[in-house]
């Protein structure tokens, strides 16, 4: 059995020609090439799980928030952007649902626009250059490709068009070290650049960001950070991530492994130095499970604990949020999670922000999985592809999951 498995793997690798380094950033997941079907229109957004369907009017939500609330709460309107905890979807484009045959690499059960409608305001994704097109790919485009960055941004713009009192943050991993002009042309083509915010300084961290209301009034409601990019004044709304924020460690494989120690950027010595210098803190709170061949996949087994708002349980989102708040002297500005609907993760952000939210779409907090044998077979196929990719990169001595 094993010789046949390895032979098949080698054959697959020879066809796909995998010979590239892995990108920096968090562990991603598979994407759906059909995300356009999940665009939030001005009429209805629906999510389905366990045979039940929850529908809500996005136009009604936009109307309610446009008069009394900013990012789903009137209490947030006059708060500075960096004095709010923005809950985020890690690898937001890479789904574990029927469109990806419930791939074991998937980081989210629901797509980006459903995340926004449910209250998340930070979307993170990996970007690769695939034959000249910026694609949303999980680790490599051979493993899983969620479609073009332009199409994804256009869907987010559609949501922002319908929700005029909402400030959204996008964080992109620049896996192939593309320059700002490559990203800028895509942002402009999607139309979302019209919402782009340019800060008052682009040379270092900012201690006081505008309030949400200021950003909303100016209609500069999109804040975009890109890792490993050089600032370009032509695209002044594309901000180098580590000029403004620091991150805790990712790739945690034990629920006791979450902490508030600065992991990046290497140019800053500690979290306390970063905070005192005006950097915003990003907490990576997603756990991985170590598998064979040195592969790590998203830890679903513990996800209810991982995303829990409890502040007195090891490994929970609430515990890490409270710990960082205590150690840093201020709450995290950003938090990234896998399977954001479970928990639900947004409760931790609401607790840190001290708000009772309004105008959100209800989404099931259940885990999604395939119950059919056919679905299980497709999932096994997805696992085979992951192993094949891993073996190919190990063979060239360049294997790193991020």
Tab-separated table of C-alpha atoms in Angstrom:
chain	number	residue	atom	x	y	z
A	1	UNK	CA	0.000	0.000	0.000
A	2	UNK	CA	2.713	2.476	0.960
A	3	UNK	CA	4.837	1.938	-2.197
A	4	UNK	CA	1.760	2.591	-4.310
A	5	UNK	CA	0.953	5.700	-2.265
A	6	UNK	CA	4.443	7.140	-2.681
A	7	UNK	CA	4.518	6.270	-6.365
A	8	UNK	CA	1.240	8.086	-6.867
A	9	UNK	CA	2.547	11.039	-4.914
A	10	UNK	CA	5.690	11.251	-7.030
A	11	UNK	CA	3.630	11.024	-10.191
A	12	UNK	CA	1.396	13.823	-9.027
A	13	UNK	CA	4.371	15.975	-8.114
A	14	UNK	CA	5.961	15.470	-11.513
A	15	UNK	CA	2.789	16.748	-13.122
A	16	UNK	CA	2.270	19.733	-10.890
A	17	UNK	CA	5.903	20.761	-10.811
A	18	UNK	CA	5.918	21.912	-7.217
A	19	UNK	CA	9.262	23.562	-6.568
A	20	UNK	CA	8.743	26.779	-4.709
A	21	UNK	CA	9.201	28.091	-1.199
A	22	UNK	CA	6.230	28.492	1.093
A	23	UNK	CA	4.949	31.985	1.928
A	24	UNK	CA	5.192	33.777	5.207
A	25	UNK	CA	2.066	34.257	7.282
A	26	UNK	CA	-0.475	32.071	9.052
A	27	UNK	CA	-1.528	28.585	7.994
A	28	UNK	CA	-4.182	28.980	5.346
A	29	UNK	CA	-6.855	26.761	3.917
A	30	UNK	CA	-8.623	25.813	0.721
A	31	UNK	CA	-10.679	28.308	-1.149
A	32	UNK	CA	-13.795	28.026	-3.172
A	33	UNK	CA	-13.638	28.930	-6.805
A	34	UNK	CA	-17.324	29.792	-6.633
A	35	UNK	CA	-17.336	32.438	-3.952
A	36	UNK	CA	-19.234	34.792	-6.209
A	37	UNK	CA	-22.362	32.875	-5.282
A	38	UNK	CA	-21.897	34.046	-1.708
A	39	UNK	CA	-21.820	37.775	-2.456
A	40	UNK	CA	-23.981	39.691	-0.010
A	41	UNK	CA	-26.578	41.592	-1.976
A	42	UNK	CA	-28.706	44.477	-0.763
A	43	UNK	CA	-31.645	42.138	-0.332
A	44	UNK	CA	-30.826	38.905	1.459
A	45	UNK	CA	-27.912	36.985	2.897
A	46	UNK	CA	-28.464	33.355	3.860
A	47	UNK	CA	-26.413	30.739	5.618
A	48	UNK	CA	-27.338	27.086	5.930
A	49	UNK	CA	-26.153	24.416	8.320
A	50	UNK	CA	-27.641	21.250	9.816
A	51	UNK	CA	-30.686	21.607	7.608
A	52	UNK	CA	-31.613	25.033	8.935
A	53	UNK	CA	-31.428	28.319	7.104
A	54	UNK	CA	-30.970	31.714	8.677
A	55	UNK	CA	-31.776	34.730	6.518
A	56	UNK	CA	-31.434	38.416	7.223
A	57	UNK	CA	-31.914	41.590	5.254
A	58	UNK	CA	-28.588	43.270	4.640
A	59	UNK	CA	-30.329	46.435	3.494
A	60	UNK	CA	-32.181	46.569	6.791
A	61	UNK	CA	-28.943	46.004	8.700
A	62	UNK	CA	-27.279	48.770	6.722
A	63	UNK	CA	-30.186	51.090	7.449
A	64	UNK	CA	-30.093	50.386	11.167
A	65	UNK	CA	-26.339	50.871	11.475
A	66	UNK	CA	-26.211	53.927	9.218
A	67	UNK	CA	-28.222	56.000	11.689
A	68	UNK	CA	-27.193	54.796	15.133
A	69	UNK	CA	-24.194	52.473	14.983
A	70	UNK	CA	-20.674	52.113	13.660
A	71	UNK	CA	-19.402	48.567	13.245
A	72	UNK	CA	-22.613	47.325	14.871
A	73	UNK	CA	-22.525	49.556	17.939
A	74	UNK	CA	-23.280	53.236	18.642
A	75	UNK	CA	-20.643	53.053	21.380
A	76	UNK	CA	-17.895	52.551	18.798
A	77	UNK	CA	-18.570	55.577	16.607
A	78	UNK	CA	-16.432	57.990	18.590
A	79	UNK	CA	-13.716	55.508	19.494
A	80	UNK	CA	-10.381	55.616	17.766
A	81	UNK	CA	-9.730	52.818	15.304
A	82	UNK	CA	-6.820	51.565	17.418
A	83	UNK	CA	-8.917	51.569	20.604
A	84	UNK	CA	-11.221	48.836	19.305
A	85	UNK	CA	-10.736	45.078	19.091
A	86	UNK	CA	-11.450	44.022	15.504
A	87	UNK	CA	-12.271	40.308	15.312
A	88	UNK	CA	-10.855	38.695	12.200
A	89	UNK	CA	-11.110	35.603	10.015
A	90	UNK	CA	-7.726	33.962	9.514
A	91	UNK	CA	-7.326	32.834	5.897
A	92	UNK	CA	-10.838	34.074	5.237
A	93	UNK	CA	-10.954	32.875	1.624
A	94	UNK	CA	-10.121	29.249	2.331
A	95	UNK	CA	-13.246	27.307	3.159
A	96	UNK	CA	-14.117	23.961	4.670
A	97	UNK	CA	-17.551	23.436	3.156
A	98	UNK	CA	-19.278	21.581	0.345
A	99	UNK	CA	-17.578	23.747	-2.297
A	100	UNK	CA	-14.184	22.355	-1.232
A	101	UNK	CA	-15.454	18.884	-0.311
A	102	UNK	CA	-14.863	19.810	3.328
A	103	UNK	CA	-11.132	19.944	2.779
A	104	UNK	CA	-9.028	19.243	5.845
A	105	UNK	CA	-7.001	22.367	5.079
A	106	UNK	CA	-9.984	24.714	5.293
A	107	UNK	CA	-9.825	27.442	7.920
A	108	UNK	CA	-13.392	28.759	7.738
A	109	UNK	CA	-16.887	27.339	7.352
A	110	UNK	CA	-18.364	30.559	5.934
A	111	UNK	CA	-17.012	33.047	3.431
A	112	UNK	CA	-15.815	36.614	3.890
A	113	UNK	CA	-19.062	38.468	3.313
A	114	UNK	CA	-20.935	36.241	5.743
A	115	UNK	CA	-18.190	36.943	8.257
A	116	UNK	CA	-18.723	40.668	7.768
A	117	UNK	CA	-22.479	40.359	8.149
A	118	UNK	CA	-21.936	38.403	11.372
A	119	UNK	CA	-19.811	41.193	12.837
A	120	UNK	CA	-16.203	40.423	11.949
A	121	UNK	CA	-14.331	43.431	10.611
A	122	UNK	CA	-10.912	41.967	9.777
A	123	UNK	CA	-10.293	39.650	6.828
A	124	UNK	CA	-6.913	38.011	6.277
A	125	UNK	CA	-5.789	36.046	3.223
A	126	UNK	CA	-2.727	34.732	1.396
A	127	UNK	CA	-1.956	36.072	-2.070
A	128	UNK	CA	0.200	34.374	-4.720
A	129	UNK	CA	1.173	35.257	-8.272
A	130	UNK	CA	-0.288	32.549	-10.472
A	131	UNK	CA	0.760	33.017	-14.098
A	132	UNK	CA	0.606	36.785	-13.749
A	133	UNK	CA	-2.651	36.938	-11.777
A	134	UNK	CA	-2.837	37.638	-8.060
A	135	UNK	CA	-4.703	34.635	-6.684
A	136	UNK	CA	-5.923	33.673	-3.229
A	137	UNK	CA	-4.031	30.426	-2.742
A	138	UNK	CA	-3.486	28.345	0.356
A	139	UNK	CA	0.276	27.793	0.602
A	140	UNK	CA	0.479	26.989	-3.120
A	141	UNK	CA	-2.047	27.409	-5.903
A	142	UNK	CA	-1.697	23.701	-6.646
A	143	UNK	CA	-3.037	22.823	-3.226
A	144	UNK	CA	-6.082	25.104	-3.216
A	145	UNK	CA	-7.006	28.200	-5.188
A	146	UNK	CA	-9.882	30.409	-3.999
A	147	UNK	CA	-9.954	32.513	-7.133
A	148	UNK	CA	-8.580	35.911	-7.972
A	149	UNK	CA	-7.879	38.623	-5.431
A	150	UNK	CA	-9.802	41.032	-7.650
A	151	UNK	CA	-13.017	38.987	-7.518
A	152	UNK	CA	-12.738	38.593	-3.736
A	153	UNK	CA	-12.206	42.315	-3.244
A	154	UNK	CA	-15.164	43.070	-5.512
A	155	UNK	CA	-17.401	40.944	-3.274
A	156	UNK	CA	-16.201	42.824	-0.209
A	157	UNK	CA	-16.841	46.133	-1.980
A	158	UNK	CA	-20.395	45.029	-2.759
A	159	UNK	CA	-20.900	44.376	0.936
A	160	UNK	CA	-19.400	47.739	1.875
A	161	UNK	CA	-21.618	49.500	-0.666
A	162	UNK	CA	-24.653	48.084	1.136
A	163	UNK	CA	-23.326	48.717	4.655
A	164	UNK	CA	-22.316	52.343	4.724
A	165	UNK	CA	-21.502	52.705	8.415
A	166	UNK	CA	-18.983	49.898	8.614
A	167	UNK	CA	-15.176	50.138	8.696
A	168	UNK	CA	-13.419	47.049	7.318
A	169	UNK	CA	-9.790	45.978	7.642
A	170	UNK	CA	-7.995	43.701	5.182
A	171	UNK	CA	-4.658	42.029	5.925
A	172	UNK	CA	-2.896	40.293	3.033
A	173	UNK	CA	0.110	37.976	3.093
A	174	UNK	CA	2.333	38.922	0.155
A	175	UNK	CA	3.559	35.397	-0.495
A	176	UNK	CA	5.527	36.135	-3.666
A	177	UNK	CA	6.855	39.582	-2.710
A	178	UNK	CA	4.812	41.499	-5.256
A	179	UNK	CA	5.240	45.265	-5.286
A	180	UNK	CA	2.578	47.798	-4.339
A	181	UNK	CA	1.705	48.546	-7.950
A	182	UNK	CA	0.692	44.921	-8.553
A	183	UNK	CA	-1.710	45.060	-5.633
A	184	UNK	CA	-2.798	48.615	-6.407
A	185	UNK	CA	-3.915	47.767	-9.918
A	186	UNK	CA	-6.064	44.937	-8.554
A	187	UNK	CA	-7.581	47.120	-5.837
A	188	UNK	CA	-8.464	49.739	-8.445
A	189	UNK	CA	-9.892	47.203	-10.879
A	190	UNK	CA	-12.148	45.799	-8.156
A	191	UNK	CA	-13.404	49.289	-7.299
A	192	UNK	CA	-12.654	48.902	-3.600
A	193	UNK	CA	-9.787	51.397	-3.686
A	194	UNK	CA	-12.373	54.174	-3.519
A	195	UNK	CA	-12.766	53.331	0.178
A	196	UNK	CA	-9.036	53.186	0.912
A	197	UNK	CA	-7.728	55.099	3.933
A	198	UNK	CA	-4.337	56.827	3.907
A	199	UNK	CA	-2.966	57.600	7.392
A	200	UNK	CA	-1.393	60.890	8.347
A	201	UNK	CA	2.037	59.283	8.537
A	202	UNK	CA	3.416	56.381	6.553
A	203	UNK	CA	6.855	56.129	8.139
A	204	UNK	CA	6.032	54.567	11.501
A	205	UNK	CA	3.374	53.536	14.003
A	206	UNK	CA	0.562	55.925	14.915
A	207	UNK	CA	-0.484	56.456	18.511
A	208	UNK	CA	-3.892	57.941	17.700
A	209	UNK	CA	-5.878	56.763	14.699
A	210	UNK	CA	-9.091	58.445	13.510
A	211	UNK	CA	-12.397	57.487	15.083
A	212	UNK	CA	-14.699	55.169	13.202
A	213	UNK	CA	-17.064	58.079	12.625
A	214	UNK	CA	-14.255	60.119	11.067
A	215	UNK	CA	-13.461	57.293	8.659
A	216	UNK	CA	-17.147	56.813	7.869
A	217	UNK	CA	-17.795	60.502	7.268
A	218	UNK	CA	-14.825	60.705	4.903
A	219	UNK	CA	-15.925	57.421	3.277
A	220	UNK	CA	-12.408	56.054	3.761
A	221	UNK	CA	-13.769	52.950	5.433
A	222	UNK	CA	-11.207	50.398	4.249
A	223	UNK	CA	-7.899	49.997	6.073
A	224	UNK	CA	-5.514	47.696	4.192
A	225	UNK	CA	-2.294	46.175	5.488
A	226	UNK	CA	0.040	44.036	3.382
A	227	UNK	CA	2.951	42.032	4.752
A	228	UNK	CA	6.351	42.445	3.087
A	229	UNK	CA	5.529	45.365	0.871
A	230	UNK	CA	7.359	48.631	0.288
A	231	UNK	CA	5.238	51.738	0.657
A	232	UNK	CA	4.323	53.444	-2.627
A	233	UNK	CA	2.731	56.898	-2.499
A	234	UNK	CA	0.848	56.125	-5.717
A	235	UNK	CA	-1.126	53.560	-3.721
A	236	UNK	CA	-0.978	55.318	-0.379
A	237	UNK	CA	-3.821	53.238	1.079
A	238	UNK	CA	-1.738	50.029	0.876
A	239	UNK	CA	0.080	49.989	4.203
A	240	UNK	CA	3.124	47.856	5.115
A	241	UNK	CA	1.831	45.690	7.955
A	242	UNK	CA	4.781	45.816	10.307
A	243	UNK	CA	5.100	49.571	10.086
A	244	UNK	CA	1.918	49.768	12.147
A	245	UNK	CA	1.367	46.499	14.002
A	246	UNK	CA	3.032	43.595	15.741
A	247	UNK	CA	1.888	39.979	16.000
A	248	UNK	CA	1.954	37.171	18.524
A	249	UNK	CA	3.166	33.729	17.437
A	250	UNK	CA	1.233	31.544	15.014
A	251	UNK	CA	1.536	27.806	14.408
A	252	UNK	CA	0.507	26.941	17.966
A	253	UNK	CA	-0.115	23.203	18.381
A	254	UNK	CA	-1.110	23.119	22.052
A	255	UNK	CA	-3.891	25.021	23.768
A	256	UNK	CA	-1.388	25.953	26.456
A	257	UNK	CA	0.873	27.513	23.829
A	258	UNK	CA	-0.978	30.799	23.336
A	259	UNK	CA	0.776	33.830	24.813
A	260	UNK	CA	1.186	37.564	24.308
A	261	UNK	CA	4.888	37.670	23.468
A	262	UNK	CA	5.866	39.629	20.361
A	263	UNK	CA	6.779	37.299	17.492
A	264	UNK	CA	7.045	39.792	14.618
A	265	UNK	CA	8.466	42.189	13.509
A	266	UNK	CA	12.019	41.289	14.439
A	267	UNK	CA	12.942	44.976	14.463
A	268	UNK	CA	11.018	45.485	17.724
A	269	UNK	CA	12.417	43.883	20.867
A	270	UNK	CA	9.257	43.222	22.868
A	271	UNK	CA	5.516	43.725	23.060
A	272	UNK	CA	5.923	46.401	25.720
A	273	UNK	CA	8.286	48.364	23.478
A	274	UNK	CA	5.882	47.966	20.563
A	275	UNK	CA	2.916	49.177	22.590
A	276	UNK	CA	4.780	52.186	23.969
A	277	UNK	CA	5.861	53.061	20.421
A	278	UNK	CA	2.283	53.071	19.129
A	279	UNK	CA	2.168	49.721	17.347
A	280	UNK	CA	-1.203	47.972	17.284
A	281	UNK	CA	-1.239	44.410	18.619
A	282	UNK	CA	-2.520	41.484	16.561
A	283	UNK	CA	-3.263	38.237	18.397
A	284	UNK	CA	-3.008	35.044	16.358
A	285	UNK	CA	-5.428	32.679	18.077
A	286	UNK	CA	-5.765	29.563	15.967
A	287	UNK	CA	-4.438	26.120	16.817
A	288	UNK	CA	-2.974	23.548	14.457
A	289	UNK	CA	-2.755	19.776	14.680
A	290	UNK	CA	0.512	18.074	13.742
A	291	UNK	CA	0.067	15.270	11.224
A	292	UNK	CA	2.399	12.955	9.307
A	293	UNK	CA	5.163	14.267	7.032
A	294	UNK	CA	5.573	17.354	9.208
A	295	UNK	CA	2.208	18.726	8.096
A	296	UNK	CA	-0.008	20.849	10.319
A	297	UNK	CA	-3.718	21.320	9.671
A	298	UNK	CA	-6.308	23.460	11.493
A	299	UNK	CA	-7.309	21.939	14.823
A	300	UNK	CA	-11.059	21.368	14.659
A	301	UNK	CA	-11.236	18.961	17.588
A	302	UNK	CA	-10.650	21.730	20.128
A	303	UNK	CA	-12.297	24.585	18.223
A	304	UNK	CA	-15.138	25.099	20.714
A	305	UNK	CA	-12.575	25.627	23.444
A	306	UNK	CA	-10.198	27.631	21.258
A	307	UNK	CA	-12.882	30.134	20.219
A	308	UNK	CA	-14.630	30.327	23.586
A	309	UNK	CA	-15.058	33.699	25.273
A	310	UNK	CA	-14.280	32.155	28.670
A	311	UNK	CA	-11.521	34.021	30.478
A	312	UNK	CA	-10.651	31.302	32.990
A	313	UNK	CA	-9.972	28.322	30.723
A	314	UNK	CA	-6.604	27.448	29.212
A	315	UNK	CA	-6.426	27.969	25.469
A	316	UNK	CA	-9.550	30.049	24.976
A	317	UNK	CA	-9.800	33.208	22.940
A	318	UNK	CA	-11.187	35.033	25.945
A	319	UNK	CA	-8.266	33.995	28.117
A	320	UNK	CA	-5.638	35.151	25.630
A	321	UNK	CA	-7.494	38.402	25.017
A	322	UNK	CA	-7.656	39.142	28.731
A	323	UNK	CA	-4.015	38.140	29.212
A	324	UNK	CA	-2.784	40.465	26.460
A	325	UNK	CA	-4.986	43.274	27.761
A	326	UNK	CA	-3.340	42.842	31.153
A	327	UNK	CA	0.242	42.450	29.921
A	328	UNK	CA	0.123	45.204	27.316
A	329	UNK	CA	-1.968	47.648	29.284
A	330	UNK	CA	-4.480	47.858	26.444
A	331	UNK	CA	-6.665	45.408	24.578
A	332	UNK	CA	-5.551	43.789	21.324
A	333	UNK	CA	-6.479	45.809	18.262
A	334	UNK	CA	-6.820	42.710	16.096
A	335	UNK	CA	-7.539	39.024	16.727
A	336	UNK	CA	-7.445	36.276	14.093
A	337	UNK	CA	-9.296	32.967	14.449
A	338	UNK	CA	-10.165	29.887	12.446
A	339	UNK	CA	-13.815	28.825	12.069
A	340	UNK	CA	-14.989	32.178	13.402
A	341	UNK	CA	-18.635	31.153	13.771
A	342	UNK	CA	-17.812	28.603	16.476
A	343	UNK	CA	-17.706	30.039	19.975
A	344	UNK	CA	-18.793	32.398	18.605
A	345	UNK	CA	-15.496	34.249	18.440
A	346	UNK	CA	-17.175	37.648	18.142
A	347	UNK	CA	-18.240	37.413	21.802
A	348	UNK	CA	-14.649	37.957	22.901
A	349	UNK	CA	-14.365	41.131	20.838
A	350	UNK	CA	-17.672	42.396	22.212
A	351	UNK	CA	-16.483	41.738	25.756
A	352	UNK	CA	-13.172	43.513	25.195
A	353	UNK	CA	-14.992	46.422	23.546
A	354	UNK	CA	-17.668	46.472	26.253
A	355	UNK	CA	-20.563	46.637	23.804
A	356	UNK	CA	-23.903	45.051	23.038
A	357	UNK	CA	-24.017	44.752	19.266
A	358	UNK	CA	-26.889	45.451	16.871
A	359	UNK	CA	-27.646	44.718	13.228
A	360	UNK	CA	-25.759	41.474	12.802
A	361	UNK	CA	-26.756	38.418	10.796
A	362	UNK	CA	-27.158	35.290	12.904
A	363	UNK	CA	-24.985	32.384	11.794
A	364	UNK	CA	-25.001	28.886	13.254
A	365	UNK	CA	-22.239	28.243	15.776
A	366	UNK	CA	-22.091	24.580	14.771
A	367	UNK	CA	-19.164	22.932	13.059
A	368	UNK	CA	-19.769	21.897	9.456
A	369	UNK	CA	-18.846	18.461	8.189
A	370	UNK	CA	-19.741	16.024	5.464
A	371	UNK	CA	-22.002	13.211	6.664
A	372	UNK	CA	-21.932	11.176	3.454
A	373	UNK	CA	-19.415	8.506	2.548
A	374	UNK	CA	-18.851	10.321	-0.748
A	375	UNK	CA	-17.965	13.430	1.171
A	376	UNK	CA	-15.535	11.433	3.288
A	377	UNK	CA	-13.881	10.092	0.162
A	378	UNK	CA	-13.481	13.603	-1.229
A	379	UNK	CA	-11.982	14.720	2.063
A	380	UNK	CA	-9.461	11.895	1.840
A	381	UNK	CA	-8.561	13.093	-1.623
A	382	UNK	CA	-7.930	16.550	-0.205
A	383	UNK	CA	-5.656	15.019	2.422
A	384	UNK	CA	-3.771	13.166	-0.320
A	385	UNK	CA	-3.146	16.460	-2.119
A	386	UNK	CA	-1.782	18.019	1.072
A	387	UNK	CA	0.595	15.086	1.559
A	388	UNK	CA	1.697	15.287	-2.058
A	389	UNK	CA	2.491	18.973	-1.726
A	390	UNK	CA	4.358	18.364	1.516
A	391	UNK	CA	6.405	15.533	0.027
A	392	UNK	CA	7.284	17.637	-2.988
A	393	UNK	CA	8.555	20.527	-0.933
A	394	UNK	CA	10.360	18.290	1.541
A	395	UNK	CA	12.104	16.676	-1.415
A	396	UNK	CA	13.639	20.029	-2.340
A	397	UNK	CA	14.392	20.923	1.268
A	398	UNK	CA	12.039	23.868	1.361
A	399	UNK	CA	9.013	22.841	3.405
A	400	UNK	CA	7.479	25.355	5.775
A	401	UNK	CA	3.772	25.543	6.694
A	402	UNK	CA	2.731	29.093	7.560
